[in-house]
CSV table of C-alpha atoms in Angstrom, one decimal:
chain,number,residue,atom,x,y,z
A,759,MET,CA,80.9,101.0,138.4
A,760,ASN,CA,82.9,103.9,139.8
A,761,PHE,CA,85.6,101.4,140.8
A,762,ILE,CA,85.9,100.0,137.2
A,763,ARG,CA,86.0,103.6,135.8
A,764,ARG,CA,88.9,104.4,138.2
A,765,VAL,CA,90.8,101.3,137.3
A,766,LEU,CA,90.4,102.0,133.6
A,767,MET,CA,91.5,105.6,134.1
A,768,VAL,CA,94.6,104.5,136.0
A,769,LEU,CA,95.4,101.9,133.4
A,770,GLY,CA,94.9,104.5,130.6
A,771,ILE,CA,97.2,107.0,132.3
A,772,ALA,CA,99.8,104.3,133.0
A,773,GLY,CA,99.6,103.3,129.3
A,774,ILE,CA,100.1,106.8,128.1
A,775,ALA,CA,103.0,107.4,130.5
A,776,GLY,CA,104.6,104.1,129.4
A,777,ALA,CA,104.2,104.9,125.8
A,778,LEU,CA,105.7,108.4,126.3
A,779,LEU,CA,108.6,107.0,128.3
A,780,ARG,CA,109.2,104.4,125.6
A,781,VAL,CA,109.5,107.0,122.8
A,782,ARG,CA,111.5,109.5,124.8
A,783,GLY,CA,114.8,109.0,126.6
A,784,LYS,CA,118.5,109.4,126.0
A,785,SER,CA,120.5,107.7,123.2
A,786,VAL,CA,123.7,105.8,123.9
A,787,PRO,CA,126.2,107.1,121.3
A,788,SER,CA,127.9,104.2,119.5
A,789,SER,CA,131.0,106.3,118.8
A,790,GLN,CA,132.3,109.5,120.3
A,791,ARG,CA,134.3,111.3,117.5
A,792,GLY,CA,135.8,110.6,114.2
A,793,GLY,CA,134.7,110.3,110.5
A,794,TRP,CA,134.4,108.1,107.5
A,795,ARG,CA,137.0,107.6,104.8
A,796,PRO,CA,136.5,105.8,101.5
A,797,LEU,CA,137.7,102.2,101.5
A,798,ASN,CA,137.1,101.0,98.0
A,799,PRO,CA,139.6,98.8,96.2
A,800,SER,CA,141.9,100.4,93.7
A,801,VAL,CA,139.6,100.4,90.7
A,802,ASP,CA,138.8,104.1,90.7
A,803,PRO,CA,141.7,106.6,90.4
A,804,ILE,CA,139.8,109.3,92.3
A,805,VAL,CA,139.3,107.0,95.2
A,806,ASP,CA,143.0,106.0,95.1
A,807,GLN,CA,144.0,109.7,95.4
A,808,THR,CA,141.7,110.2,98.4
A,809,ASN,CA,143.0,107.1,100.1
A,810,SER,CA,146.6,108.2,99.7
A,811,GLN,CA,145.8,111.5,101.5
A,812,ASN,CA,144.4,109.7,104.5
B,1119,MET,CA,113.4,81.2,72.8
B,1120,VAL,CA,116.6,81.8,74.7
B,1121,GLY,CA,118.7,78.9,76.0
B,1122,VAL,CA,116.9,78.4,79.3
B,1123,SER,CA,119.4,76.2,81.2
B,1124,GLY,CA,122.2,78.8,80.8
B,1125,ALA,CA,120.0,81.7,81.9
B,1126,ILE,CA,119.6,83.5,85.2
B,1127,GLY,CA,116.1,83.7,86.5
B,1128,VAL,CA,114.7,86.6,88.6
B,1129,ILE,CA,111.4,86.2,90.5
B,1130,GLY,CA,110.0,89.5,91.6
B,1131,THR,CA,110.2,92.6,89.5
B,1132,GLY,CA,109.6,95.3,92.1
B,1133,VAL,CA,112.2,97.8,93.2
B,1134,THR,CA,114.8,95.3,94.3
B,1135,GLY,CA,114.2,92.9,91.5
B,1136,SER,CA,114.6,95.6,88.9
B,1137,ARG,CA,118.0,96.5,90.4
B,1138,VAL,CA,119.0,92.9,90.2
B,1139,VAL,CA,118.1,92.9,86.5
B,1140,GLU,CA,119.8,96.2,85.9
B,1141,HIS,CA,123.1,94.9,87.4
B,1142,LEU,CA,122.9,91.6,85.5
B,1143,VAL,CA,122.3,93.4,82.2
B,1144,ALA,CA,125.2,95.8,82.9
B,1145,THR,CA,127.7,93.2,83.9
B,1146,SER,CA,126.9,90.1,81.8
B,1147,SER,CA,125.5,89.0,78.5
B,1148,LEU,CA,123.5,86.1,80.0
B,1149,PRO,CA,119.9,85.7,79.1
B,1150,ILE,CA,117.6,86.7,81.9
B,1151,LEU,CA,114.2,85.1,82.6
B,1152,LEU,CA,111.7,87.3,84.6
B,1153,HIS,CA,108.7,86.0,86.5
B,1154,ASP,CA,106.3,88.0,88.6
B,1155,GLN,CA,102.7,87.6,89.8
B,1156,ASP,CA,102.1,91.1,88.3
B,1157,LEU,CA,102.6,90.3,84.6
B,1158,TYR,CA,102.4,94.0,83.6
B,1159,LEU,CA,105.3,94.9,86.0
B,1160,ALA,CA,107.4,92.1,84.6
B,1161,GLN,CA,106.7,93.0,81.0
B,1162,ARG,CA,107.5,96.7,81.6
B,1163,LEU,CA,110.8,95.8,83.2
B,1164,ALA,CA,111.6,93.5,80.2
B,1165,ALA,CA,110.7,96.3,77.8
B,1166,VAL,CA,113.0,98.7,79.5
B,1167,HIS,CA,116.0,96.4,78.9
B,1168,GLN,CA,115.0,95.3,75.3
B,1169,SER,CA,116.6,98.5,74.1
B,1170,HIS,CA,119.9,97.4,75.6
B,1171,SER,CA,120.0,94.4,73.3
B,1172,ALA,CA,119.8,92.2,76.4
B,1173,ALA,CA,117.8,89.0,76.2
B,1174,VAL,CA,115.3,89.7,79.0
B,1175,THR,CA,112.2,87.5,78.7
B,1176,VAL,CA,109.0,87.3,80.8
B,1177,VAL,CA,108.2,83.6,81.4
B,1178,ASP,CA,106.0,81.5,83.6
B,1179,PHE,CA,107.2,79.8,86.9
B,1180,GLU,CA,107.9,76.4,85.2
B,1181,THR,CA,110.2,78.0,82.7
B,1182,VAL,CA,112.1,80.2,85.2
B,1183,ALA,CA,112.7,77.1,87.3
B,1184,MET,CA,114.7,75.7,84.5
B,1185,ALA,CA,117.3,78.5,84.7
B,1186,SER,CA,120.7,77.5,86.3
B,1187,VAL,CA,120.3,80.1,89.1
B,1188,VAL,CA,117.2,81.9,90.2
B,1189,VAL,CA,117.2,85.1,92.3
B,1190,LEU,CA,114.3,85.4,94.6
B,1191,ALA,CA,113.6,89.2,94.9
B,1192,CYS,CA,109.9,89.0,95.7
B,1193,GLY,CA,108.2,89.5,99.0
B,1194,SER,CA,108.6,86.7,101.7
B,1195,PRO,CA,108.1,83.8,102.1
B,1196,HIS,CA,110.8,82.5,99.9
B,1197,ALA,CA,111.1,79.0,101.4
B,1198,PRO,CA,108.2,77.4,99.5
B,1199,LEU,CA,109.5,78.9,96.2
B,1200,ALA,CA,113.1,77.8,96.9
B,1201,GLN,CA,111.9,74.3,97.6
B,1202,LYS,CA,110.1,74.1,94.2
B,1203,LEU,CA,113.1,75.6,92.4
B,1204,ILE,CA,115.6,73.3,94.0
B,1205,SER,CA,113.4,70.3,93.1
B,1206,HIS,CA,113.5,71.5,89.5
B,1207,GLY,CA,117.3,71.5,89.6
B,1208,ALA,CA,118.0,75.3,89.9
B,1209,SER,CA,120.4,76.9,92.4
B,1210,VAL,CA,118.7,79.7,94.4
B,1211,VAL,CA,119.9,83.1,95.7
B,1212,SER,CA,117.3,84.4,98.2
B,1213,LEU,CA,117.2,88.1,99.2
B,1214,SER,CA,114.8,87.4,102.1
B,1215,ASP,CA,115.3,89.4,105.3
B,1216,ASP,CA,112.4,87.8,107.3
B,1217,VAL,CA,113.7,85.9,110.3
B,1218,SER,CA,111.2,83.0,110.1
B,1219,ASP,CA,111.7,82.7,106.3
B,1220,VAL,CA,115.5,82.7,106.7
B,1221,MET,CA,115.2,80.0,109.4
B,1222,ASN,CA,113.0,77.9,107.0
B,1223,LEU,CA,115.5,78.3,104.2
B,1224,LEU,CA,118.4,77.2,106.4
B,1225,LYS,CA,116.4,74.1,107.4
B,1226,MET,CA,116.4,73.1,103.7
B,1227,HIS,CA,120.2,72.3,103.9
B,1228,ASP,CA,119.9,68.5,103.6
B,1229,ALA,CA,117.4,68.7,100.7
B,1230,VAL,CA,119.6,71.2,98.8
B,1231,LEU,CA,122.7,69.1,99.5
B,1232,ALA,CA,121.0,66.0,98.2
B,1233,LYS,CA,120.3,67.8,94.9
B,1234,ASN,CA,124.0,69.0,94.8
B,1235,LYS,CA,122.8,72.6,94.4
B,1236,THR,CA,123.5,75.9,96.2
B,1237,LEU,CA,121.0,78.0,98.2
B,1238,VAL,CA,122.5,81.3,99.2
B,1239,VAL,CA,120.3,82.7,102.0
B,1240,GLY,CA,120.0,86.4,102.7
B,1241,ALA,CA,122.1,87.8,99.8
B,1242,ALA,CA,120.8,91.4,100.1
B,1243,ALA,CA,121.9,94.4,102.0
B,1244,SER,CA,121.2,93.4,105.6
B,1245,PRO,CA,121.7,90.5,105.7
B,1246,GLY,CA,124.1,90.0,102.8
B,1247,MET,CA,126.3,93.0,102.5
B,1248,THR,CA,126.9,92.8,106.2
B,1249,GLY,CA,128.3,89.3,105.9
B,1250,LEU,CA,130.7,90.4,103.1
B,1251,LEU,CA,131.8,93.4,105.3
B,1252,LEU,CA,132.3,91.1,108.3
B,1253,SER,CA,134.5,88.8,106.2
B,1254,SER,CA,136.5,91.8,104.9
B,1255,LEU,CA,137.1,93.3,108.3
B,1256,GLN,CA,138.0,89.9,109.8
B,1257,SER,CA,141.4,90.1,108.0
B,1258,ASN,CA,142.3,93.0,110.3
B,1259,PHE,CA,142.1,90.8,113.4
B,1260,ASP,CA,143.8,87.8,114.9
B,1261,THR,CA,140.4,86.8,116.3
B,1262,ILE,CA,137.0,88.3,116.3
B,1263,ASP,CA,134.3,87.9,118.9
B,1264,GLU,CA,131.6,90.6,118.4
B,1265,ALA,CA,129.7,91.9,115.4
B,1266,HIS,CA,127.0,94.7,115.7
B,1267,VAL,CA,125.0,95.6,112.7
B,1268,ALA,CA,122.8,98.8,112.1
B,1269,LEU,CA,120.6,99.5,109.2
B,1270,HIS,CA,119.0,102.8,108.1
B,1271,GLY,CA,116.3,103.0,105.4
B,1272,THR,CA,114.2,100.6,103.4
B,1273,GLY,CA,114.1,99.3,99.8
B,1274,GLY,CA,110.7,98.8,98.2
B,1275,PRO,CA,107.3,98.6,99.8
B,1276,ASN,CA,107.8,95.0,100.9
B,1277,CYS,CA,111.0,96.0,102.7
B,1278,ALA,CA,109.1,98.9,104.4
B,1279,VAL,CA,106.4,96.5,105.6
B,1280,GLN,CA,109.2,94.2,106.9
B,1281,HIS,CA,110.8,97.2,108.7
B,1282,HIS,CA,107.5,98.0,110.4
B,1283,ARG,CA,107.0,94.4,111.4
B,1284,ALA,CA,110.6,94.1,112.7
B,1285,LEU,CA,110.1,96.9,115.2
B,1286,ALA,CA,107.1,95.2,116.7
B,1287,GLY,CA,108.7,91.7,116.8
B,1288,GLN,CA,111.2,90.1,119.1
B,1289,SER,CA,114.8,90.9,118.3
B,1290,ILE,CA,117.3,87.9,118.3
B,1291,GLY,CA,120.8,88.4,119.5
B,1292,TRP,CA,123.6,86.0,120.2
B,1293,HIS,CA,125.1,86.6,123.6
B,1294,ASP,CA,127.8,84.4,125.1
B,1295,GLY,CA,126.6,81.1,123.8
B,1296,GLU,CA,122.8,81.7,123.8
B,1297,TRP,CA,120.1,83.4,121.8
B,1298,LEU,CA,118.6,86.3,123.6
B,1299,ARG,CA,115.2,87.6,122.7
B,1300,ARG,CA,114.4,91.2,123.5
B,1301,PRO,CA,111.5,93.4,122.5
B,1302,GLY,CA,111.8,95.2,119.2
B,1303,GLY,CA,112.0,99.0,119.6
B,1304,SER,CA,114.2,98.8,122.8
B,1305,GLY,CA,117.9,99.3,123.2
B,1306,ARG,CA,118.3,102.8,121.7
B,1307,GLU,CA,121.8,103.5,120.3
B,1308,LEU,CA,122.9,106.5,118.4
B,1309,CYS,CA,124.7,105.1,115.3
B,1310,TRP,CA,126.8,107.1,112.9
B,1311,PHE,CA,126.3,106.1,109.3
B,1312,PRO,CA,128.5,107.2,106.3
B,1313,GLU,CA,127.6,110.6,104.8
B,1314,PRO,CA,125.2,111.8,103.6
B,1315,VAL,CA,123.1,109.8,106.1
B,1316,GLY,CA,124.8,110.8,109.3
B,1317,ALA,CA,123.6,109.8,112.8
B,1318,TYR,CA,120.3,108.0,113.6
B,1319,ASP,CA,118.9,106.5,116.7
B,1320,CYS,CA,118.7,102.7,116.2
B,1321,TYR,CA,116.8,100.1,118.0
B,1322,ARG,CA,116.7,96.3,118.4
B,1323,ALA,CA,114.4,94.7,115.8
B,1324,GLU,CA,113.5,91.3,114.4
B,1325,MET,CA,116.3,91.1,111.9
B,1326,ALA,CA,117.9,88.0,110.2
B,1327,ASP,CA,121.5,89.3,110.5
B,1328,PRO,CA,122.4,87.6,113.8
B,1329,VAL,CA,121.2,84.2,112.5
B,1330,LEU,CA,123.2,84.4,109.3
B,1331,LEU,CA,126.3,86.1,110.7
B,1332,LYS,CA,126.4,83.3,113.3
B,1333,LYS,CA,126.2,80.7,110.5
B,1334,ALA,CA,128.9,82.5,108.6
B,1335,GLN,CA,131.3,83.0,111.6
B,1336,PRO,CA,130.4,80.5,114.4
B,1337,ARG,CA,133.2,81.8,116.6
B,1338,LEU,CA,131.4,85.1,117.2
B,1339,GLN,CA,130.4,85.5,120.9
B,1340,ARG,CA,128.1,88.5,120.6
B,1341,ILE,CA,125.9,89.6,117.6
B,1342,THR,CA,123.3,92.3,117.6
B,1343,ALA,CA,121.3,94.0,114.9
B,1344,ARG,CA,119.5,97.3,115.1
B,1345,VAL,CA,117.5,99.4,112.7
B,1346,SER,CA,116.9,103.1,112.6
B,1347,ALA,CA,113.5,104.4,113.6
B,1348,ASN,CA,111.8,107.6,114.6
B,1349,ARG,CA,109.3,108.1,117.3
B,1350,ARG,CA,106.3,107.7,115.0
B,1351,ASP,CA,107.8,104.3,113.8
B,1352,ARG,CA,108.1,103.1,117.3
B,1353,PHE,CA,104.8,104.5,118.5
B,1354,THR,CA,102.9,102.9,115.7
B,1355,SER,CA,105.0,99.7,115.3
B,1356,ARG,CA,102.3,97.5,116.9
B,1357,LEU,CA,99.5,98.9,114.8
B,1358,PRO,CA,98.9,98.1,111.2
B,1359,MET,CA,100.7,100.4,108.8
B,1360,LEU,CA,98.7,103.6,108.9
B,1361,VAL,CA,100.0,105.0,105.6
B,1362,PRO,CA,101.0,102.9,102.6
B,1363,PRO,CA,104.8,102.6,102.2
B,1364,HIS,CA,106.7,104.7,99.6
B,1365,ALA,CA,107.4,103.3,96.2
B,1366,GLU,CA,111.1,103.3,97.3
B,1367,GLY,CA,112.8,104.6,100.5
B,1368,GLY,CA,115.4,107.4,100.2
B,1369,MET,CA,119.1,107.2,100.8
B,1370,GLY,CA,119.8,104.3,103.2
B,1371,ALA,CA,122.9,103.0,104.9
B,1372,LEU,CA,124.3,100.1,106.8
B,1373,ARG,CA,127.2,99.7,109.1
B,1374,ILE,CA,128.9,96.8,110.9
B,1375,GLU,CA,131.1,97.1,114.0
B,1376,VAL,CA,133.4,94.2,114.6
B,1377,ARG,CA,135.4,93.8,117.8
B,1378,GLY,CA,138.2,91.4,118.5
B,1379,PHE,CA,141.9,91.1,119.2
B,1380,ARG,CA,145.1,91.9,117.2
B,1381,ASN,CA,148.5,91.4,118.7
B,1382,GLY,CA,146.9,91.0,122.1
B,1383,SER,CA,145.1,94.3,122.0
B,1384,ARG,CA,141.4,94.8,121.9
B,1385,ILE,CA,140.4,96.7,118.7
B,1386,VAL,CA,137.2,97.8,117.0
B,1387,GLU,CA,136.7,98.2,113.2
B,1388,ILE,CA,133.7,99.8,111.7
B,1389,ALA,CA,132.7,99.7,108.0
B,1390,GLY,CA,129.7,101.1,106.3
B,1391,VAL,CA,127.9,101.8,103.1
B,1392,ALA,CA,125.6,104.7,102.2
B,1393,GLU,CA,123.4,103.9,99.2
B,1394,ARG,CA,119.7,103.2,98.5
B,1395,VAL,CA,119.0,99.9,100.2
B,1396,ALA,CA,117.4,98.3,97.2
B,1397,GLN,CA,120.5,99.2,95.1
B,1398,ILE,CA,122.8,97.5,97.7
B,1399,ALA,CA,120.5,94.5,97.8
B,1400,GLY,CA,120.2,94.3,94.0
B,1401,VAL,CA,123.9,94.5,93.4
B,1402,VAL,CA,124.8,92.0,96.1
B,1403,GLY,CA,122.0,89.6,94.9
B,1404,ALA,CA,123.0,89.8,91.2
B,1405,THR,CA,126.7,89.5,91.9
B,1406,THR,CA,126.1,86.4,94.1
B,1407,ALA,CA,123.9,84.9,91.3
B,1408,LEU,CA,126.7,85.5,88.8
B,1409,PHE,CA,129.2,83.8,91.1
B,1410,VAL,CA,126.9,80.8,91.4
B,1411,HIS,CA,126.3,80.7,87.7
B,1412,ARG,CA,130.0,80.8,86.8
B,1413,GLY,CA,130.8,78.0,89.3
B,1414,GLN,CA,132.8,80.3,91.5
B,1415,ILE,CA,130.7,79.3,94.5
B,1416,THR,CA,131.2,75.6,94.7
B,1417,THR,CA,129.7,75.2,98.2
B,1418,THR,CA,126.5,73.0,98.0
B,1419,GLY,CA,123.7,73.1,100.5
B,1420,THR,CA,122.6,76.3,102.2
B,1421,CYS,CA,125.2,79.1,102.7
B,1422,ALA,CA,125.3,82.7,103.9
B,1423,LEU,CA,127.6,85.4,102.6
B,1424,GLY,CA,130.6,85.9,104.8
B,1425,GLN,CA,131.2,82.2,105.6
B,1426,ASP,CA,134.8,81.0,105.0
B,1427,SER,CA,133.9,78.6,102.2
B,1428,LEU,CA,132.7,81.4,99.9
B,1429,PRO,CA,134.9,83.7,97.8
B,1430,ASN,CA,133.8,86.7,99.9
B,1431,ALA,CA,136.7,89.0,98.9
B,1432,GLU,CA,136.0,88.5,95.2
B,1433,ILE,CA,132.2,88.9,95.7
B,1434,LEU,CA,132.8,92.2,97.6
B,1435,HIS,CA,135.3,93.4,95.0
B,1436,ASP,CA,132.6,92.9,92.3
B,1437,VAL,CA,130.0,94.5,94.4
B,1438,LEU,CA,132.2,97.6,94.9
B,1439,THR,CA,133.0,97.8,91.2
B,1440,GLY,CA,129.2,97.7,90.7
B,1441,GLY,CA,129.1,101.2,92.2
B,1442,ILE,CA,128.7,100.6,95.9
B,1443,ARG,CA,131.0,102.9,97.9
B,1444,LEU,CA,132.5,101.3,101.1
B,1445,HIS,CA,133.6,103.5,104.0
B,1446,GLN,CA,135.6,102.9,107.1
B,1447,PHE,CA,135.0,104.7,110.4
B,1448,VAL,CA,138.1,106.3,111.8
B,1449,GLY,CA,137.8,107.5,115.4
B,1450,THR,CA,136.7,106.4,118.8
């Protein structure tokens, strides 16, 4: 009985540790630096002006 | 009664379906036939558009199947519905993003071809818009070999359920000539989306994009798809949804990173869109349906947005004039 209890406890602790490790951790950034610029076709004069400044 | 054979049908009048109807009403004067299991929802949507002098009518399935094109904007599975519609002689635009449903739709190629009809699979945001962006970016390269998709946000409740399921499922990725299956929720990557969304951690998930991008551009060597998720999403992904999904998700975004060669140099191009996901899906679905209706998509059988036989540049142009703002990432 004690043996089963210990096994269950070990499995429980391992499960919690595994779940914590899964949700924590470091991200790999997909890009380092930069920004977004509008890329719409020339149907909107405001977007045209923005594009010409880039 | 409106002229049914010249009409566009829409099955599903939820968040995405209503956006499809809004775009159709705004950009065409075609009669629209609505069908939904929830009759009240369909009648409410039809009533909203009656004031715009548009012919929006709620009909039964047999009548909607007589339309020239039917947009499937309901929850998955779409394959059994598409099969019935094709047998009635309608072309179909499916907005499904469920992998198994997409696979079943693609398997219908011979049956659709025999009927000389068109079945556009995955004409939504992701997949759908991603295929159009891939095709657009492709013109900046001599050859392309990699495409990596990331999605943030959800459309309506069905989309939110699909997002939850995708994180618990097996992600499919194309890697050097073979399909790799990895557990959903793994492979964290910090992806930058166009403003106002910004950066989100994204993870592998069971998404249909790799299957459809591979169909669209068979020369691609590596294709992955990720979806944004927070710790609660990942922790509870294998459990049933603990809280009911929102009526509509907030601001969403998608991006596609394409890698390849130009003048012998390795280059990377990234394009993205920040908008409510249902809005992107609705505009892409409606625009594709209009192209099929006008005969501007002549490909018969099953097809995916982004494949060379479709007028992708024209479809993307119409999508962007429909109010979707496209952005390009400039940086490293």
